[in-house]
Amino acid sequence: MKCRQCQKSAVIKMERHNTSLCGGCFNLYVHDQVDRAITEQKMFDHGEQILVAISGGKDSLALWDVLIKLGYRTAGLHLDLGIEAYSEVSRKKVETFAASRGLDLIVHPYKEAYGLGVIEIAEETARPACSACGTMKRYHFNRIAMERGFPVVATGHNLDDEASRLLGNVLQWQEEYLEKQSPVLSDEGGTWARKVKPLFRLAEREIAAYSILNRIDYIVDECPMSKGAKMLLYKDILNRLEEASPGTKHKFYLGFLKRPRAATATAKPVDLHPCQSCGQPTPGAVCGFCRLMQRVTP
Ligand code: SF4
Ligand code: ZN
């Protein structure tokens, strides 16, 4: 199998683009897709400092790697969720990656901050683990970015993540979520940090290939709490569709973004005020995170 660009020996076949590429041309392809996502969606520019949310998995580490190679100013943020061995290994991978490249890294360990990991917090508050985890992640991404002066938070969501989330939202006609499902979420005039997903044009297997090619050492295990998650079922269904008809995920998600309502990608303006407890912007009196933590037994 030869590279369609330069005739060297190819390392990856990409059915959805009907092409095969060698390592060098594949790296250029990945960088170009990320660059295109950033530019076309007006995510950020080289003057802004980007806080990159790093879990230790392939997507977030690959994103950090690409952003550095594209010349962006970045720092990493790792939330140590306190999920035993999974969190220990994840944190180690992130710290090793940052140290080996001399990158700035902020680590926020839940157990040190709150005395409990995310699973215990979910149990104490009778919330599903992933729901409590989502509330906590969104809160910390925003709070830490705002406190430290980062206008943008980038996450490693890829095409498979976005297409499967879209499928879930369509199957249940979650109109409110559909409106917000964009690779860029506005900063509401500086009230929030802007949230961006620069990997949304790249498939999960392409990011896995990029990570291996570039010797990025990531945690392969999934979070133990993800077992049985609906998203995995949707991903599996989309993978089967993709195999039968290459390009399905791309057409599904990028086609959705081209629709007029999704292109504007904005929910109705929300009336935000400082949370009575922590001061972070919230539409209610007390933000979701503080409401969650108020239910944790002291
Ligand atoms: Fe959090 Fe794990 Fe659930 Fe992901 S799968 S939301 S990391 S608890
Ligand atoms: Zn609050």
Short mmCIF file of C-alpha atoms and ligand atoms in Angstrom, two decimals:
data_model
loop_
_atom_site.label_atom_id
_atom_site.label_comp_id
_atom_site.label_asym_id
_atom_site.label_seq_id
_atom_site.Cartn_x
_atom_site.Cartn_y
_atom_site.Cartn_z
CA MET A 1 0.00 0.00 0.00
CA LYS A 2 1.51 3.31 -1.14
CA CYS A 3 0.94 6.84 0.15
CA ARG A 4 -1.36 8.66 -2.27
CA GLN A 5 0.57 11.89 -1.68
CA CYS A 6 4.23 10.90 -1.98
CA GLN A 7 4.33 7.18 -2.96
CA LYS A 8 6.24 6.14 0.18
CA SER A 9 4.91 3.14 2.00
CA ALA A 10 1.56 3.98 3.64
CA VAL A 11 0.84 3.46 7.35
CA ILE A 12 -2.90 4.12 7.34
CA LYS A 13 -5.80 3.53 5.00
CA MET A 14 -8.62 6.04 5.35
CA GLU A 15 -11.73 4.69 3.66
CA ARG A 16 -13.76 7.82 4.27
CA HIS A 17 -11.30 9.87 2.21
CA ASN A 18 -10.60 6.98 -0.17
CA THR A 19 -6.87 7.39 0.46
CA SER A 20 -3.79 5.92 2.14
CA LEU A 21 -1.01 7.99 3.70
CA CYS A 22 2.56 7.53 4.96
CA GLY A 23 3.53 8.72 8.46
CA GLY A 24 4.74 12.16 7.36
CA CYS A 25 1.73 12.89 5.15
CA PHE A 26 -0.65 11.55 7.82
CA ASN A 27 0.83 13.94 10.42
CA LEU A 28 0.34 16.81 7.96
CA TYR A 29 -3.26 15.68 7.40
CA VAL A 30 -3.97 15.67 11.17
CA HIS A 31 -2.38 19.10 11.68
CA ASP A 32 -4.31 20.45 8.71
CA GLN A 33 -7.65 19.13 10.02
CA VAL A 34 -7.05 20.74 13.42
CA ASP A 35 -5.89 23.99 11.83
CA ARG A 36 -9.00 24.01 9.64
CA ALA A 37 -11.28 23.38 12.63
CA ILE A 38 -9.68 26.26 14.57
CA THR A 39 -9.77 28.70 11.67
CA GLU A 40 -13.17 27.90 10.15
CA GLN A 41 -14.92 27.85 13.51
CA LYS A 42 -12.99 30.93 14.79
CA MET A 43 -11.97 29.04 17.95
CA PHE A 44 -8.94 31.13 18.95
CA ASP A 45 -5.84 32.80 17.54
CA HIS A 46 -2.13 32.73 18.25
CA GLY A 47 -2.44 35.74 20.59
CA GLU A 48 -4.59 33.83 23.09
CA GLN A 49 -3.45 31.38 25.76
CA ILE A 50 -5.29 28.09 25.61
CA LEU A 51 -6.07 25.91 28.62
CA VAL A 52 -6.13 22.33 27.32
CA ALA A 53 -8.15 19.85 29.41
CA ILE A 54 -5.97 16.74 29.62
CA SER A 55 -7.44 13.48 30.89
CA GLY A 56 -4.44 11.29 30.02
CA GLY A 57 -6.30 9.53 27.18
CA LYS A 58 -5.17 9.62 23.55
CA ASP A 59 -7.48 12.42 22.41
CA SER A 60 -6.50 15.09 24.90
CA LEU A 61 -2.77 14.29 24.74
CA ALA A 62 -2.84 14.24 20.93
CA LEU A 63 -4.67 17.57 20.97
CA TRP A 64 -2.02 19.11 23.21
CA ASP A 65 0.74 17.72 20.98
CA VAL A 66 -0.86 19.17 17.82
CA LEU A 67 -1.54 22.59 19.37
CA ILE A 68 2.10 22.89 20.42
CA LYS A 69 3.29 21.87 16.97
CA LEU A 70 0.97 24.45 15.42
CA GLY A 71 2.65 27.09 17.60
CA TYR A 72 -0.15 27.88 20.06
CA ARG A 73 0.54 29.02 23.64
CA THR A 74 -0.94 26.41 25.93
CA ALA A 75 -1.06 25.06 29.47
CA GLY A 76 -2.60 21.74 30.45
CA LEU A 77 -5.26 21.21 33.11
CA HIS A 78 -5.63 17.76 34.62
CA LEU A 79 -8.52 17.06 36.99
CA ASP A 80 -7.51 14.12 39.18
CA LEU A 81 -10.94 12.54 39.69
CA GLY A 82 -9.76 10.27 42.49
CA ILE A 83 -10.96 7.06 40.79
CA GLU A 84 -8.32 4.78 42.29
CA ALA A 85 -5.90 3.06 39.86
CA TYR A 86 -7.49 4.66 36.78
CA SER A 87 -6.85 8.18 38.09
CA GLU A 88 -3.37 7.33 39.35
CA VAL A 89 -2.27 6.01 35.95
CA SER A 90 -3.99 8.87 34.09
CA ARG A 91 -2.26 11.49 36.20
CA LYS A 92 1.13 9.84 35.75
CA LYS A 93 0.71 9.80 31.96
CA VAL A 94 -0.20 13.48 31.92
CA GLU A 95 2.64 14.51 34.22
CA THR A 96 5.18 12.50 32.22
CA PHE A 97 3.96 14.02 28.94
CA ALA A 98 4.17 17.57 30.30
CA ALA A 99 7.55 17.07 31.99
CA SER A 100 9.15 15.45 28.93
CA ARG A 101 8.19 18.46 26.80
CA GLY A 102 8.67 21.17 29.44
CA LEU A 103 4.98 22.21 29.36
CA ASP A 104 2.97 24.08 31.99
CA LEU A 105 0.53 21.80 33.77
CA ILE A 106 -2.10 22.54 36.41
CA VAL A 107 -3.26 19.51 38.40
CA HIS A 108 -6.42 19.73 40.49
CA PRO A 109 -6.89 16.63 42.70
CA TYR A 110 -10.47 16.24 43.98
CA LYS A 111 -9.44 14.12 46.96
CA GLU A 112 -7.11 16.84 48.23
CA ALA A 113 -9.60 19.60 47.53
CA TYR A 114 -12.79 17.94 48.79
CA GLY A 115 -11.62 14.87 50.71
CA LEU A 116 -13.52 12.65 48.26
CA GLY A 117 -13.17 11.36 44.72
CA VAL A 118 -15.90 11.73 42.11
CA ILE A 119 -17.47 8.30 42.78
CA GLU A 120 -17.85 9.02 46.52
CA ILE A 121 -19.27 12.47 45.75
CA ALA A 122 -21.78 10.89 43.35
CA GLU A 123 -22.75 8.28 45.96
CA GLU A 124 -23.18 10.87 48.72
CA THR A 125 -25.38 13.01 46.52
CA ALA A 126 -27.32 10.11 44.96
CA ARG A 127 -26.37 11.22 41.45
CA PRO A 128 -25.18 8.93 38.64
CA ALA A 129 -21.36 9.04 38.63
CA CYS A 130 -21.09 10.51 35.13
CA SER A 131 -23.66 13.18 35.84
CA ALA A 132 -21.80 14.37 38.98
CA CYS A 133 -18.52 14.07 37.11
CA GLY A 134 -19.84 16.21 34.22
CA THR A 135 -21.04 18.94 36.58
CA MET A 136 -17.68 18.96 38.34
CA LYS A 137 -15.64 18.99 35.12
CA ARG A 138 -17.58 21.86 33.54
CA TYR A 139 -17.28 23.87 36.75
CA HIS A 140 -13.54 23.35 37.19
CA PHE A 141 -12.67 23.94 33.53
CA ASN A 142 -14.41 27.27 33.69
CA ARG A 143 -13.36 28.36 37.16
CA ILE A 144 -9.69 27.51 36.75
CA ALA A 145 -9.58 29.13 33.28
CA MET A 146 -11.20 32.34 34.55
CA GLU A 147 -9.09 32.52 37.72
CA ARG A 148 -5.86 32.05 35.79
CA GLY A 149 -6.70 34.29 32.86
CA PHE A 150 -7.24 31.76 30.06
CA PRO A 151 -9.95 32.96 27.65
CA VAL A 152 -10.32 29.51 26.05
CA VAL A 153 -10.64 25.91 27.23
CA ALA A 154 -9.95 23.23 24.61
CA THR A 155 -11.12 19.63 25.03
CA GLY A 156 -10.21 16.52 23.05
CA HIS A 157 -13.69 15.56 21.79
CA ASN A 158 -13.36 13.90 18.40
CA LEU A 159 -15.71 13.21 15.48
CA ASP A 160 -16.89 9.91 17.02
CA ASP A 161 -17.73 11.65 20.31
CA GLU A 162 -19.67 14.41 18.60
CA ALA A 163 -21.48 12.14 16.13
CA SER A 164 -22.55 9.71 18.88
CA ARG A 165 -23.73 12.55 21.09
CA LEU A 166 -25.69 13.95 18.16
CA LEU A 167 -27.26 10.55 17.53
CA GLY A 168 -28.29 10.33 21.20
CA ASN A 169 -29.76 13.84 21.14
CA VAL A 170 -31.65 13.18 17.92
CA LEU A 171 -33.02 9.84 19.11
CA GLN A 172 -34.45 11.56 22.15
CA TRP A 173 -35.19 14.88 20.43
CA GLN A 174 -33.26 16.82 23.04
CA GLU A 175 -33.83 20.16 21.33
CA GLU A 176 -32.05 22.17 23.99
CA TYR A 177 -28.91 20.03 23.74
CA LEU A 178 -29.08 20.03 19.95
CA GLU A 179 -28.93 23.81 19.94
CA LYS A 180 -25.82 23.76 22.07
CA GLN A 181 -24.02 20.98 20.22
CA SER A 182 -21.34 22.99 18.53
CA PRO A 183 -17.53 22.75 18.44
CA VAL A 184 -17.45 26.28 19.89
CA LEU A 185 -19.45 27.55 22.83
CA SER A 186 -19.44 31.30 23.21
CA ASP A 187 -17.83 33.05 26.18
CA GLU A 188 -21.03 35.13 26.60
CA GLY A 189 -19.10 38.39 26.44
CA GLY A 190 -16.29 37.21 28.72
CA THR A 191 -18.56 35.74 31.42
CA TRP A 192 -17.27 32.26 30.71
CA ALA A 193 -14.17 30.82 29.12
CA ARG A 194 -14.91 29.89 25.49
CA LYS A 195 -15.16 26.08 25.09
CA VAL A 196 -13.72 24.60 21.92
CA LYS A 197 -13.24 21.13 20.40
CA PRO A 198 -10.46 21.35 17.80
CA LEU A 199 -10.46 17.58 17.07
CA PHE A 200 -14.06 17.45 15.88
CA ARG A 201 -13.02 16.77 12.25
CA LEU A 202 -10.88 13.74 13.18
CA ALA A 203 -12.11 10.19 13.75
CA GLU A 204 -11.14 8.29 16.88
CA ARG A 205 -9.06 5.74 14.94
CA GLU A 206 -7.15 8.58 13.22
CA ILE A 207 -6.26 10.06 16.61
CA ALA A 208 -5.22 6.65 17.90
CA ALA A 209 -2.98 6.24 14.84
CA TYR A 210 -1.54 9.75 15.35
CA SER A 211 -0.77 8.98 19.01
CA ILE A 212 1.03 5.75 18.15
CA LEU A 213 2.97 7.34 15.28
CA ASN A 214 4.09 10.20 17.50
CA ARG A 215 4.91 7.94 20.46
CA ILE A 216 2.38 9.59 22.75
CA ASP A 217 2.07 7.42 25.85
CA TYR A 218 -1.59 7.53 26.93
CA ILE A 219 -3.87 5.54 29.22
CA VAL A 220 -5.52 2.86 27.13
CA ASP A 221 -8.09 1.76 29.72
CA GLU A 222 -11.40 3.56 29.74
CA CYS A 223 -12.75 5.02 32.97
CA PRO A 224 -14.36 2.12 34.90
CA MET A 225 -17.55 4.18 35.23
CA SER A 226 -18.04 4.25 31.44
CA LYS A 227 -19.10 0.57 31.33
CA GLY A 228 -22.59 0.22 29.89
CA ALA A 229 -22.80 3.91 28.95
CA LYS A 230 -25.32 4.68 26.18
CA MET A 231 -22.66 6.66 24.31
CA LEU A 232 -20.64 3.47 23.78
CA LEU A 233 -23.70 1.83 22.22
CA TYR A 234 -24.19 4.81 19.89
CA LYS A 235 -20.50 4.72 18.96
CA ASP A 236 -20.77 1.04 18.16
CA ILE A 237 -23.82 1.61 15.95
CA LEU A 238 -22.08 4.47 14.12
CA ASN A 239 -18.97 2.32 13.65
CA ARG A 240 -21.07 -0.33 11.96
CA LEU A 241 -22.68 2.26 9.71
CA GLU A 242 -19.24 3.72 8.95
CA GLU A 243 -17.90 0.32 7.97
CA ALA A 244 -20.78 -0.28 5.57
CA SER A 245 -20.73 3.28 4.27
CA PRO A 246 -17.45 5.17 4.89
CA GLY A 247 -17.92 8.87 5.62
CA THR A 248 -21.23 8.42 7.48
CA LYS A 249 -20.04 10.00 10.76
CA HIS A 250 -18.48 12.93 8.93
CA LYS A 251 -21.61 13.58 6.85
CA PHE A 252 -23.87 13.19 9.87
CA TYR A 253 -22.05 15.62 12.19
CA LEU A 254 -20.61 18.11 9.72
CA GLY A 255 -23.93 18.12 7.85
CA PHE A 256 -25.64 18.97 11.14
CA LEU A 257 -23.24 21.88 11.72
CA LYS A 258 -24.04 23.31 8.28
CA ARG A 259 -27.74 23.56 9.07
CA PRO A 260 -28.65 27.22 9.69
CA ARG A 261 -29.65 26.78 13.33
CA ALA A 262 -26.56 24.76 14.24
CA ALA A 263 -24.31 27.17 12.34
CA THR A 264 -25.30 30.00 14.66
CA ALA A 265 -24.73 27.49 17.47
CA THR A 266 -26.14 29.51 20.24
CA ALA A 267 -28.73 28.96 22.86
CA LYS A 268 -30.97 31.85 23.87
CA PRO A 269 -29.06 34.41 25.94
CA VAL A 270 -29.09 33.36 29.58
CA ASP A 271 -29.35 35.77 32.45
CA LEU A 272 -26.26 35.00 34.54
CA HIS A 273 -25.40 36.22 38.02
CA PRO A 274 -22.62 35.33 40.44
CA CYS A 275 -23.32 32.15 42.43
CA GLN A 276 -24.18 33.09 46.04
CA SER A 277 -21.74 30.50 47.28
CA CYS A 278 -18.70 30.62 44.96
CA GLY A 279 -19.15 33.68 42.77
CA GLN A 280 -19.02 31.77 39.45
CA PRO A 281 -21.64 32.83 36.87
CA THR A 282 -24.87 30.84 37.01
CA PRO A 283 -28.46 31.28 35.82
CA GLY A 284 -29.79 30.31 39.28
CA ALA A 285 -29.03 31.60 42.75
CA VAL A 286 -26.49 28.84 43.44
CA CYS A 287 -24.47 27.08 40.71
CA GLY A 288 -24.79 23.37 39.91
CA PHE A 289 -21.44 22.52 41.48
CA CYS A 290 -22.21 24.28 44.78
CA ARG A 291 -25.66 22.64 44.89
CA LEU A 292 -23.92 19.29 44.42
CA MET A 293 -21.31 19.95 47.10
CA GLN A 294 -23.92 21.23 49.56
CA ARG A 295 -25.37 17.69 49.51
CA VAL A 296 -22.06 16.11 50.44
CA THR A 297 -22.01 15.24 54.13
CA PRO A 298 -19.29 17.32 55.82
FE1 SF4 B 1 -16.36 10.92 34.54
FE2 SF4 B 1 -15.60 8.41 34.14
FE3 SF4 B 1 -18.15 9.09 33.75
FE4 SF4 B 1 -16.26 9.93 32.07
S1 SF4 B 1 -16.90 7.81 32.40
S2 SF4 B 1 -17.92 11.18 32.93
S3 SF4 B 1 -14.54 10.26 33.46
S4 SF4 B 1 -17.03 9.14 35.70
ZN ZN B 2 -21.13 28.09 43.01
#
